[in-house]
Coordinates of N, CA, C and O in Angstrom, one line a residue:
X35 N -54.9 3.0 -57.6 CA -55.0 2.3 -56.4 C -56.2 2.8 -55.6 O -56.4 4.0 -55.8
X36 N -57.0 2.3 -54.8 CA -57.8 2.3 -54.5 C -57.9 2.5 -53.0 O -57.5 1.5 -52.5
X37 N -58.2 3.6 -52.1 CA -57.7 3.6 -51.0 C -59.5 3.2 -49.9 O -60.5 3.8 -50.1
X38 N -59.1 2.1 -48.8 CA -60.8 1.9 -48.3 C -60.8 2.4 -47.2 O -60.0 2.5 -46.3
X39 N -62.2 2.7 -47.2 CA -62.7 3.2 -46.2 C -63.5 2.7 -45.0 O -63.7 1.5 -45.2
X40 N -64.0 3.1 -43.8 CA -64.9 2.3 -43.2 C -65.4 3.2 -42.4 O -64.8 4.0 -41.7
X41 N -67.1 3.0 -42.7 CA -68.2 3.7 -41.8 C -68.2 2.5 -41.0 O -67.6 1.5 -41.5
X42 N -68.8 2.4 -39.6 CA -69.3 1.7 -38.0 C -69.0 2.2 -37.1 O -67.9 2.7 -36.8
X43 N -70.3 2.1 -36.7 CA -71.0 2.6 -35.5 C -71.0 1.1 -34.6 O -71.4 0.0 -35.0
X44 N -70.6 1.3 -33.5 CA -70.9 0.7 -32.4 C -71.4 1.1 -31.3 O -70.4 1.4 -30.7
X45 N -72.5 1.3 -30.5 CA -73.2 2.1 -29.4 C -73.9 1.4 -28.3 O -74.7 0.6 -28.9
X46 N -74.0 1.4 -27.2 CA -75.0 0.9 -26.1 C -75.5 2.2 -25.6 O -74.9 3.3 -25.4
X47 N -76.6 1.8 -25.5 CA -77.2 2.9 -25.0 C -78.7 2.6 -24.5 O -79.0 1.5 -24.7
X48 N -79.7 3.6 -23.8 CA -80.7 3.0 -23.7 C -81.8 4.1 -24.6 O -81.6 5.3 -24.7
X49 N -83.0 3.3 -25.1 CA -84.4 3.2 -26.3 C -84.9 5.5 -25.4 O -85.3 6.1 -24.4
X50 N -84.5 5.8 -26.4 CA -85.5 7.4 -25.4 C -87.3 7.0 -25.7 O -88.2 7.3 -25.1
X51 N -87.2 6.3 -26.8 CA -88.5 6.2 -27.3 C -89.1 5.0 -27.7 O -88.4 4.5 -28.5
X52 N -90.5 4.2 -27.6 CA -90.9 2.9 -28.6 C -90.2 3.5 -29.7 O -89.8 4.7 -29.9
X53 N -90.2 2.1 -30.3 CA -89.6 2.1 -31.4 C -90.7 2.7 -32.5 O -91.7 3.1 -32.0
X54 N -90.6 2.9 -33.9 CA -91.4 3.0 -34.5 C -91.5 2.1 -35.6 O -90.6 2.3 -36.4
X55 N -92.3 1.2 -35.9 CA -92.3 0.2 -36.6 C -93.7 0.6 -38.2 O -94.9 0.8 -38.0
X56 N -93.2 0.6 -39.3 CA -94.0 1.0 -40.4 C -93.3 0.2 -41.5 O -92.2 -0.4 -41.5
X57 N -94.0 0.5 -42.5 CA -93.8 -0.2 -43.6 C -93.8 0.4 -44.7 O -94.7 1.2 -44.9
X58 N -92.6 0.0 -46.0 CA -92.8 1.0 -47.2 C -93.7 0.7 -48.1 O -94.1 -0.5 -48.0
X59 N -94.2 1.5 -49.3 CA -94.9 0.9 -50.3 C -95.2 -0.3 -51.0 O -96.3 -0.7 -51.4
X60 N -93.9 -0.9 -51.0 CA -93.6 -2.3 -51.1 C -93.6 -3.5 -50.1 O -93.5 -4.7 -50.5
X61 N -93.6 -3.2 -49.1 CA -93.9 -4.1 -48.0 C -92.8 -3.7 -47.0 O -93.2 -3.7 -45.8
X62 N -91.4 -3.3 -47.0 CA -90.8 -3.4 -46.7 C -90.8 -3.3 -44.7 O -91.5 -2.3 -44.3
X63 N -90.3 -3.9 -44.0 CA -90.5 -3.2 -42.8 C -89.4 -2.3 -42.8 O -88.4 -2.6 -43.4
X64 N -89.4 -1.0 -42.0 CA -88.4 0.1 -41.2 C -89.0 0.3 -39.9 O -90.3 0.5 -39.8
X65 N -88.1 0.3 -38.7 CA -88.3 0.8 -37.4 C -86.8 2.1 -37.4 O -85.6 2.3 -37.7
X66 N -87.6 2.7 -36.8 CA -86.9 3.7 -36.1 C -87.5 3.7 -34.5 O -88.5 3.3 -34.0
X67 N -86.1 4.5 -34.1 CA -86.0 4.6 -32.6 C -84.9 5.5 -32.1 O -84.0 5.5 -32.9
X68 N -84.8 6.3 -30.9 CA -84.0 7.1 -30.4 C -82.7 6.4 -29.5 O -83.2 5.3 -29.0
X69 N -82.1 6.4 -29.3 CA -80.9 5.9 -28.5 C -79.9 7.1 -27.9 O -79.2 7.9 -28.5
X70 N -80.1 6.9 -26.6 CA -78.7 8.0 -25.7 C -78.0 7.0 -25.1 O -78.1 5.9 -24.5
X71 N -76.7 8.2 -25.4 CA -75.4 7.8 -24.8 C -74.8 8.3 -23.9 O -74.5 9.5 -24.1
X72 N -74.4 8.0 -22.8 CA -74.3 8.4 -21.6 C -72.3 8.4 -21.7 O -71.6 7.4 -21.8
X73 N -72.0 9.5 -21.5 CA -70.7 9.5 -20.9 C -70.1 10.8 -20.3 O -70.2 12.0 -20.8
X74 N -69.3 10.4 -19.0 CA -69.1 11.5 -17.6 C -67.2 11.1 -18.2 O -66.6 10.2 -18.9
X75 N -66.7 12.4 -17.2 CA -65.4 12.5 -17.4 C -65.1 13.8 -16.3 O -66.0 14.6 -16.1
X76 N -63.7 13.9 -15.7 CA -63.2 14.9 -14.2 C -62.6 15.5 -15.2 O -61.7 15.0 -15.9
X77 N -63.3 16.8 -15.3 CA -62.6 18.2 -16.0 C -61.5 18.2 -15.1 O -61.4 18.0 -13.9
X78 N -60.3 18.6 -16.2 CA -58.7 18.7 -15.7 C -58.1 20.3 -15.0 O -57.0 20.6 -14.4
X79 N -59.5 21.4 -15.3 CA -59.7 22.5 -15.1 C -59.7 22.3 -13.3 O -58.7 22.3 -12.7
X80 N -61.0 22.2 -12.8 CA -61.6 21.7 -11.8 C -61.2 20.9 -11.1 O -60.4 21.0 -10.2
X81 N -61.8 19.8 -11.7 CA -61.7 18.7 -11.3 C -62.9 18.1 -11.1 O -63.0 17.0 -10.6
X82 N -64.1 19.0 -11.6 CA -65.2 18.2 -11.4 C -65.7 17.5 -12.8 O -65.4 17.3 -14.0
X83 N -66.7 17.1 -11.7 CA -67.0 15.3 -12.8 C -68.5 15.8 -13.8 O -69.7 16.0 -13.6
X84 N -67.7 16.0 -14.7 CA -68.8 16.7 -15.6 C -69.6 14.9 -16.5 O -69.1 13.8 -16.5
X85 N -70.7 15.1 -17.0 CA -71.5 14.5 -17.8 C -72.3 14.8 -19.3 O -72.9 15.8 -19.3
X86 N -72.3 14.3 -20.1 CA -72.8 14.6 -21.7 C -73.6 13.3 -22.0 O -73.1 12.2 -22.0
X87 N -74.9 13.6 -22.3 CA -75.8 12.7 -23.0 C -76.0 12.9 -24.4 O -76.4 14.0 -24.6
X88 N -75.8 12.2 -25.6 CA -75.8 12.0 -26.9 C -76.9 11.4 -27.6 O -76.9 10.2 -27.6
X89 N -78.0 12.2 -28.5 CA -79.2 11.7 -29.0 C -78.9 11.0 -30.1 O -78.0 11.6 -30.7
X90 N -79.2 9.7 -30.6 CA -78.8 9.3 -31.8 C -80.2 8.4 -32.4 O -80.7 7.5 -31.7
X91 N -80.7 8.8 -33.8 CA -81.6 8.4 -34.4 C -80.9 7.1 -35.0 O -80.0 7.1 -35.8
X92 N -81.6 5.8 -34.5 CA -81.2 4.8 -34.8 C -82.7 3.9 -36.4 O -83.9 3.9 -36.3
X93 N -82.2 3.6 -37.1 CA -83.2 3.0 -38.1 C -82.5 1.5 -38.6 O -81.3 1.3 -38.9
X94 N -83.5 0.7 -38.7 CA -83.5 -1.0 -39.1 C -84.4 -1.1 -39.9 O -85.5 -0.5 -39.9
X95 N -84.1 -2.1 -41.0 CA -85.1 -2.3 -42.2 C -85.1 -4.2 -42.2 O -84.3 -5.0 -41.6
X96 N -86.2 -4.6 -42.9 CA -86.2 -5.7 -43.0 C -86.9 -6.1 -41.5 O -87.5 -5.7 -40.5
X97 N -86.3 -7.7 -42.2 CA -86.1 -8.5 -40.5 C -85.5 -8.1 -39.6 O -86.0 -8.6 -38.6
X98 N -84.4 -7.3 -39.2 CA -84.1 -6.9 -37.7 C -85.6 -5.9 -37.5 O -86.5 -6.4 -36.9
X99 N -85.7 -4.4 -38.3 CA -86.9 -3.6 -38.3 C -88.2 -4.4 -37.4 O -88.6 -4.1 -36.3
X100 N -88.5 -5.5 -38.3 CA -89.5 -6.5 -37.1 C -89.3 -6.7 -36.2 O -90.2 -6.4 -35.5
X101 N -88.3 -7.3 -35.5 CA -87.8 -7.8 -34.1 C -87.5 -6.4 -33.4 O -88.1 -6.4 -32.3
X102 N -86.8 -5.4 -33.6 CA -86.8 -4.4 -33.1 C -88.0 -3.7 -32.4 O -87.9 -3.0 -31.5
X103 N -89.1 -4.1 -33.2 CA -90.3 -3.5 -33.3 C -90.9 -4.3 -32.2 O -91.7 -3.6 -31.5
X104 N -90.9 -5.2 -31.9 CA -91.6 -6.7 -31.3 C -90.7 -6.3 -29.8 O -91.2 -5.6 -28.9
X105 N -89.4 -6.6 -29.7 CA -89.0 -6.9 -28.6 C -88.5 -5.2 -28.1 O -88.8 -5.0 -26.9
X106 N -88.1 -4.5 -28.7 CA -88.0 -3.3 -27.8 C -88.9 -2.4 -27.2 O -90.1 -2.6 -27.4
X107 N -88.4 -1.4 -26.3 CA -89.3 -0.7 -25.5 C -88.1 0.7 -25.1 O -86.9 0.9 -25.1
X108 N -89.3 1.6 -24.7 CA -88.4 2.8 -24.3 C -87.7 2.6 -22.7 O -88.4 2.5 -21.7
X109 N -86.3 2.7 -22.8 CA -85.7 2.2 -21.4 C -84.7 1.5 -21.5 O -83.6 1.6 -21.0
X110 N -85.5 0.2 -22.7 CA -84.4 -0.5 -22.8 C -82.9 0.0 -23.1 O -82.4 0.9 -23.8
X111 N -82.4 -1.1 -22.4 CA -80.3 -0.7 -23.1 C -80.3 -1.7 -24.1 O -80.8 -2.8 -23.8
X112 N -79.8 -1.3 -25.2 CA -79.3 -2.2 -26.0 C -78.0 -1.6 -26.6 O -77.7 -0.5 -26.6
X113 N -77.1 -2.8 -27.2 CA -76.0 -2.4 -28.1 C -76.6 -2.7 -29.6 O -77.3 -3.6 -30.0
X114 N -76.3 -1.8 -30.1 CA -76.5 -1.5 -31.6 C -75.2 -1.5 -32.4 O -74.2 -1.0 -31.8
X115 N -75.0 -2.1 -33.8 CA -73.9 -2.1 -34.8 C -74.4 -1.8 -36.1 O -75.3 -2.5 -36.7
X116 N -73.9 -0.8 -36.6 CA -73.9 -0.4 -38.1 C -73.3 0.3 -38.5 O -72.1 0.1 -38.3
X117 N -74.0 2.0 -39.9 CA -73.3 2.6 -40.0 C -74.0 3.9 -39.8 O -75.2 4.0 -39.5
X118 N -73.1 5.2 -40.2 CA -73.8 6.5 -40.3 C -74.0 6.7 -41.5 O -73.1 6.4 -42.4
X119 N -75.7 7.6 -42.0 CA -75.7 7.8 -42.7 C -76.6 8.9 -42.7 O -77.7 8.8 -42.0
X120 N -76.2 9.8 -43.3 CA -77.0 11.0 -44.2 C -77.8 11.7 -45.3 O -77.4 12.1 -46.4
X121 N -79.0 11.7 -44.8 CA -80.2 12.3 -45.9 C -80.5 13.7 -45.7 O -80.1 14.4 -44.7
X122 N -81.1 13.9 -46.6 CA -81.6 15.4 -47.4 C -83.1 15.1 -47.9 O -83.7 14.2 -48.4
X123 N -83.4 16.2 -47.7 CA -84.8 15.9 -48.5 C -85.7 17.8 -48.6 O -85.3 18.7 -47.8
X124 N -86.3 17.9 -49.1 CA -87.2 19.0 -48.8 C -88.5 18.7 -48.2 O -89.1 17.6 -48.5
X125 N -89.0 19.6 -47.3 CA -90.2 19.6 -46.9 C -91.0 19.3 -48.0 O -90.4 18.8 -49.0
X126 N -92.4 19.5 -48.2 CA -93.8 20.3 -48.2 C -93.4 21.7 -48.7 O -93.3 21.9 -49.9
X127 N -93.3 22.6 -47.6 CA -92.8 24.2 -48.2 C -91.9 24.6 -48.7 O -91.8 25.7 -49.0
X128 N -90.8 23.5 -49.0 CA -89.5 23.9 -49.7 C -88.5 23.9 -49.1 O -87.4 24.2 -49.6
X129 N -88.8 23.6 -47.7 CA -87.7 23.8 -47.2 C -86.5 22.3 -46.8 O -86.8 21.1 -46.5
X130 N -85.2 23.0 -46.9 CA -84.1 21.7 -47.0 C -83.9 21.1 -45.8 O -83.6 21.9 -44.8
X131 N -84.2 19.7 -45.5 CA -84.1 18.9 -44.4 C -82.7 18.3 -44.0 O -82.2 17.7 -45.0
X132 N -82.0 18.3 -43.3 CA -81.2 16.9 -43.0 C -81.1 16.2 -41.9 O -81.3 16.8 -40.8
X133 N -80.7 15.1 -41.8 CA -80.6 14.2 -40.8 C -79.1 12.8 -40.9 O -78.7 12.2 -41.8
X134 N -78.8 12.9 -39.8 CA -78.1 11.6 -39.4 C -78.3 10.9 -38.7 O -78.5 11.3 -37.6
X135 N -78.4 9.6 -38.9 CA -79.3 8.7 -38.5 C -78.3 7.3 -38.5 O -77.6 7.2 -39.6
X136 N -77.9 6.1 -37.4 CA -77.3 5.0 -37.5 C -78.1 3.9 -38.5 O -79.4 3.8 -38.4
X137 N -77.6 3.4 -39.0 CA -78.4 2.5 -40.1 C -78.2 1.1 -39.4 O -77.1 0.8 -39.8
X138 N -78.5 0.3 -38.7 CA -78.2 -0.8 -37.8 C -78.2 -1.9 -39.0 O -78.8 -1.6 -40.0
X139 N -77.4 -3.3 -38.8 CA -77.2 -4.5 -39.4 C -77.1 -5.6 -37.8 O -76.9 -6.8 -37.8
X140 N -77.2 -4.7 -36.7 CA -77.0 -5.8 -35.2 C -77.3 -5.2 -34.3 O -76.8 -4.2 -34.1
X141 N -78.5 -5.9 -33.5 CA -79.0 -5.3 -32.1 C -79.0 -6.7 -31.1 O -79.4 -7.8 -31.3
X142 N -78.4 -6.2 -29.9 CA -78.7 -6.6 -29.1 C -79.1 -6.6 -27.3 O -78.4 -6.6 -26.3
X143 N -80.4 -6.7 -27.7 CA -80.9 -6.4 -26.1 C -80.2 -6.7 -25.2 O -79.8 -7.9 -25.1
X144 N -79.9 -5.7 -24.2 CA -78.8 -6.2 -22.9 C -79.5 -5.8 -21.7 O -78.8 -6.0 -20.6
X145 N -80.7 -5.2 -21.6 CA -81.8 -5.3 -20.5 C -82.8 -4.6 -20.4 O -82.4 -3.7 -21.1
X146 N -83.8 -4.4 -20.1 CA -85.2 -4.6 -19.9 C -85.6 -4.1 -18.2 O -85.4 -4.6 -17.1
X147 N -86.2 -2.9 -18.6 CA -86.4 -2.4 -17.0 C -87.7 -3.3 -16.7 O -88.0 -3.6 -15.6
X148 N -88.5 -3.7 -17.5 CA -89.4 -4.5 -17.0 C -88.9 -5.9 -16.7 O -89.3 -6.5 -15.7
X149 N -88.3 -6.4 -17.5 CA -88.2 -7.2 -17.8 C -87.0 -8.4 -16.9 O -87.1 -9.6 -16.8
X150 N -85.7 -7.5 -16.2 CA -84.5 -8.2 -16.0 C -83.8 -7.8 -17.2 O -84.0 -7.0 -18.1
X151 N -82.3 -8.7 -16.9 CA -81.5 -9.2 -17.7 C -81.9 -9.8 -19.0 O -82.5 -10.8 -19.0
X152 N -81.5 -9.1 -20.2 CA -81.6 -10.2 -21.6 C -81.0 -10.3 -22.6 O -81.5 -10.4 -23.7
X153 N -79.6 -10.4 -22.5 CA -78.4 -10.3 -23.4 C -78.6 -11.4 -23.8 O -77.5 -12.1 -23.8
X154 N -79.8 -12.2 -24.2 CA -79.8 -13.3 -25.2 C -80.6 -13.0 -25.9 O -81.2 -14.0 -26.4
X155 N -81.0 -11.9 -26.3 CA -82.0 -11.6 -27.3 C -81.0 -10.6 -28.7 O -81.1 -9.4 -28.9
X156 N -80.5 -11.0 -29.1 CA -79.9 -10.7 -30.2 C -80.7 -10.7 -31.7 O -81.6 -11.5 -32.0
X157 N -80.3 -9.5 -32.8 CA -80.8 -9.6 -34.0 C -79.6 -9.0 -34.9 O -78.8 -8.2 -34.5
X158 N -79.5 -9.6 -36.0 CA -79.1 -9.8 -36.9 C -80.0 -9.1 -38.7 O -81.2 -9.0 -38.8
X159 N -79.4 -8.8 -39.2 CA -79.9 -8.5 -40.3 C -79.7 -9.1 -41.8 O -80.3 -8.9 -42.8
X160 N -78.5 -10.1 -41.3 CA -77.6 -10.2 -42.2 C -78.3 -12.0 -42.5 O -77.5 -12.8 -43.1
X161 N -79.3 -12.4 -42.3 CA -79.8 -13.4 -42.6 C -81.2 -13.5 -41.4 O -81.3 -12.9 -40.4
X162 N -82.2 -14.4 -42.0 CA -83.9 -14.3 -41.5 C -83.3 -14.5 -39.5 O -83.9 -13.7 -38.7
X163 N -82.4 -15.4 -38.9 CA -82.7 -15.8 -37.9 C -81.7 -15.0 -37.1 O -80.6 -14.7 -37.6
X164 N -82.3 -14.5 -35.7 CA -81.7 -13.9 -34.8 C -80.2 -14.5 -34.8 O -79.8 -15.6 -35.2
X165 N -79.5 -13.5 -34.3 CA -77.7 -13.9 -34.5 C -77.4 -14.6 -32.7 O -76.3 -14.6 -32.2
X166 N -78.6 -15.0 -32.0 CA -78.3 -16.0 -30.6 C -78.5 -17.6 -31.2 O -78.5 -18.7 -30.7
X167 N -78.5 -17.1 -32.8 CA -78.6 -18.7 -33.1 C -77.0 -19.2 -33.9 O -76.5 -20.4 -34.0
X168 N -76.6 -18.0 -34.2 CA -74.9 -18.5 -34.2 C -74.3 -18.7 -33.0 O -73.5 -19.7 -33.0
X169 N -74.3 -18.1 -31.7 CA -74.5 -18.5 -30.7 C -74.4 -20.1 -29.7 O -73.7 -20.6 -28.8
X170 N -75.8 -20.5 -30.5 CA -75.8 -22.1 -30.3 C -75.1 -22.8 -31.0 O -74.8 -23.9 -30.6
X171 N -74.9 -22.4 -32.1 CA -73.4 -23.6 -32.7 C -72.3 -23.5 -31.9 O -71.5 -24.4 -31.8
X172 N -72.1 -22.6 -31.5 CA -70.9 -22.6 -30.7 C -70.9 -22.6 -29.4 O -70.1 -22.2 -28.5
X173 N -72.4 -23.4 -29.6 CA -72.7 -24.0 -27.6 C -72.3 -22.9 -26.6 O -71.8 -23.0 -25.5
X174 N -72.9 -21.5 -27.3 CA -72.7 -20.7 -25.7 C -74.2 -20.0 -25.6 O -74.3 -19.0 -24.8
X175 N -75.2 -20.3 -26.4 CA -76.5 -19.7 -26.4 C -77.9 -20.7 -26.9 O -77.7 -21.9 -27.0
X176 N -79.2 -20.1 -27.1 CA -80.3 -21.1 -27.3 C -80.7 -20.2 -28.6 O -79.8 -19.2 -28.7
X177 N -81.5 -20.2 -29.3 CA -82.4 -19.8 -30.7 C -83.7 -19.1 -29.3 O -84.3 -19.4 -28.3
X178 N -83.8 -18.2 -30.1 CA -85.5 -17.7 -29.5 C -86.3 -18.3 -29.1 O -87.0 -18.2 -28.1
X179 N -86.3 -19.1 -30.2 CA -87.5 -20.4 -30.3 C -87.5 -21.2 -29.1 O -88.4 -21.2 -28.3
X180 N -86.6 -21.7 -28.9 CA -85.9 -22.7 -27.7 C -86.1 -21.9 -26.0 O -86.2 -22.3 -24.9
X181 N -86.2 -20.4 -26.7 CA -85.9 -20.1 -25.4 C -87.8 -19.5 -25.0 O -88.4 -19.3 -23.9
X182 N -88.0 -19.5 -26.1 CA -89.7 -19.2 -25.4 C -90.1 -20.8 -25.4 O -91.2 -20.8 -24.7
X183 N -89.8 -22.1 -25.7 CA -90.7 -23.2 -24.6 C -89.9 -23.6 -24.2 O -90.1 -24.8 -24.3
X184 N -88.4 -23.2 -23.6 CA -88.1 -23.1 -22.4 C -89.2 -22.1 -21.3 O -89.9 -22.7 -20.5
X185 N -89.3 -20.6 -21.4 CA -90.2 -20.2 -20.7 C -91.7 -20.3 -20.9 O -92.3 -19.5 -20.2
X186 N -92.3 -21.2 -21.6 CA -93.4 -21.5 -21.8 C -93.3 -22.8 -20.8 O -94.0 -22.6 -19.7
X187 N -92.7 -23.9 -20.9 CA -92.5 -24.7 -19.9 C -92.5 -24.5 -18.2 O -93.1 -25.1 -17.3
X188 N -91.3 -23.1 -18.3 CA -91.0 -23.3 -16.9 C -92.2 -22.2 -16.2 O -91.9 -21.7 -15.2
X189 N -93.6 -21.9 -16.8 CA -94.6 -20.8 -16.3 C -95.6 -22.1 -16.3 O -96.1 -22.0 -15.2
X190 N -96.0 -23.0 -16.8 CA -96.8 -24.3 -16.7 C -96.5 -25.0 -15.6 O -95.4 -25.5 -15.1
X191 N -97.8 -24.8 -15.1 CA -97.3 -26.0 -13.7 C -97.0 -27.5 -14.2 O -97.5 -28.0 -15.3
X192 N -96.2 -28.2 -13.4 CA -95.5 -29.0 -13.8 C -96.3 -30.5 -12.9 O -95.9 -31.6 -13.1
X193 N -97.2 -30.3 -12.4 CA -97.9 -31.7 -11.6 C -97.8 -32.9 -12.3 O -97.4 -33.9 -11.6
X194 N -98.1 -33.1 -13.9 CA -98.2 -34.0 -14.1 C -96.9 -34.8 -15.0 O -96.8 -35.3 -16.2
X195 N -96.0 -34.7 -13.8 CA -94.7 -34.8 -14.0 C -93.8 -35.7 -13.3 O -93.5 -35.3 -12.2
X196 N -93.5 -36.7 -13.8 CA -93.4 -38.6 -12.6 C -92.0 -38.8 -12.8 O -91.5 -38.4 -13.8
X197 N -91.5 -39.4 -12.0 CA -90.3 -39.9 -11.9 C -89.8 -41.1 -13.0 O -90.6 -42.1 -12.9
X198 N -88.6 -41.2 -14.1 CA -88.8 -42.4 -14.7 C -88.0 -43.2 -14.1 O -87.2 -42.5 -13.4
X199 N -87.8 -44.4 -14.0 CA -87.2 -45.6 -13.6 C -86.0 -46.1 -14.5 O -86.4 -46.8 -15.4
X200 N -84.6 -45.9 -14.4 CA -84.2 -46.3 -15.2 C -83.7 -47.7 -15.4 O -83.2 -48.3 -14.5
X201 N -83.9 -48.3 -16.6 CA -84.1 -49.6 -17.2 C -83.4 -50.2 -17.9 O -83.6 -51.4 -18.3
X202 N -82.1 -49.2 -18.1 CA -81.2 -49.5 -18.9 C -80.5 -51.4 -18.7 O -80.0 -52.1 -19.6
X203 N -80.6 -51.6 -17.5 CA -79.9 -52.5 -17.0 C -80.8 -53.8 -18.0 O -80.4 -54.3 -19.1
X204 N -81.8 -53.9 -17.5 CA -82.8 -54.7 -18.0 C -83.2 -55.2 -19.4 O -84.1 -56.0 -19.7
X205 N -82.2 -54.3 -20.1 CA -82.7 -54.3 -21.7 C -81.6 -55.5 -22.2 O -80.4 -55.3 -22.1
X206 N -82.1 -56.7 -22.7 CA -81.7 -58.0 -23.0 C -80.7 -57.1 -24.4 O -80.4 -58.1 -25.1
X207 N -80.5 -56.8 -24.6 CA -79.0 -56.6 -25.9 C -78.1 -55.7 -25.6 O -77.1 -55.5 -26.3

């Protein structure tokens, strides 16, 4: 019998660093990026309100890796979903490396110190189109697409923009 397991990571946190966006021999895209986690708690000793910040090496391949690379910034908060994972390797001089690192399959931006609010910027890994476009099937979101000429629209001055008449009455059938 077979007993299962489960790696996931779920995290919000905000970007310590741009991302870093490169590419493997084969084309592949990878972004990496840093992410901290913030959490306080009232020592039972005390009673004071102690705090712990958490570095976490976050990495995306593929299409999220692009979008990652495109829409993030250091500052940003985002929630992240994946798994942990651990490599090894030797330097150059021989010497033995390791690292733990979140392997992301879901990001999504939840704000932007430049920017505002943007918990409609979602990415997905698990197919080419951002996961705000499962979203709109279920009528609670727009596609990317939608939402840049929406904001392409509403930055265009709008002057040559007339009132229509409606005519419906008038139409003989």
């Amino acid at each position: 019998m077979s007993v299962r397991s489960l790696n996931k990571v779920m995290l919000i946190g905000n970007l310590t660093r741009d991302p870093n966006l490169r590419f493997t021999p084969n084309g592949t895209a990878v972004c990496s990026f840093g992410l901290a986690t913030n959490r306080s708690w009232t020592s039972a000793d005390d009673g004071e309100k102690q705090e712990r910040v958490d570095f976490h090496n976050i990495v995306a391949w593929s299409k999220l890796a692009e979008i990652c690379g495109q829409l993030l910034h250091k500052g940003d908060k985002v929630y992240v979903e994946g798994r942990i994972q651990t490599r090894d390797w030797k330097t150059d001089e021989g010497e033995d490396r390791r690292i733990t690192e979140v392997v992301i399959d879901n990001m999504l931006l939840l704000y932007s110190p430049s920017g505002g609010p943007s918990d409609d910027y979602a990415a997905d890994s698990g197919n080419d189109a951002p996961a705000d476009e499962e979203k709109s099937s279920k009528g609670k979101g727009k596609s990317k697409a939608k939402k840049a000429d929406k904001a392409e629209k509403e930055e265009a001055p709008s002057d040559d923009v007339e009132d229509v008449e409606d005519v419906s009455d008038d139409i003989p059938f």
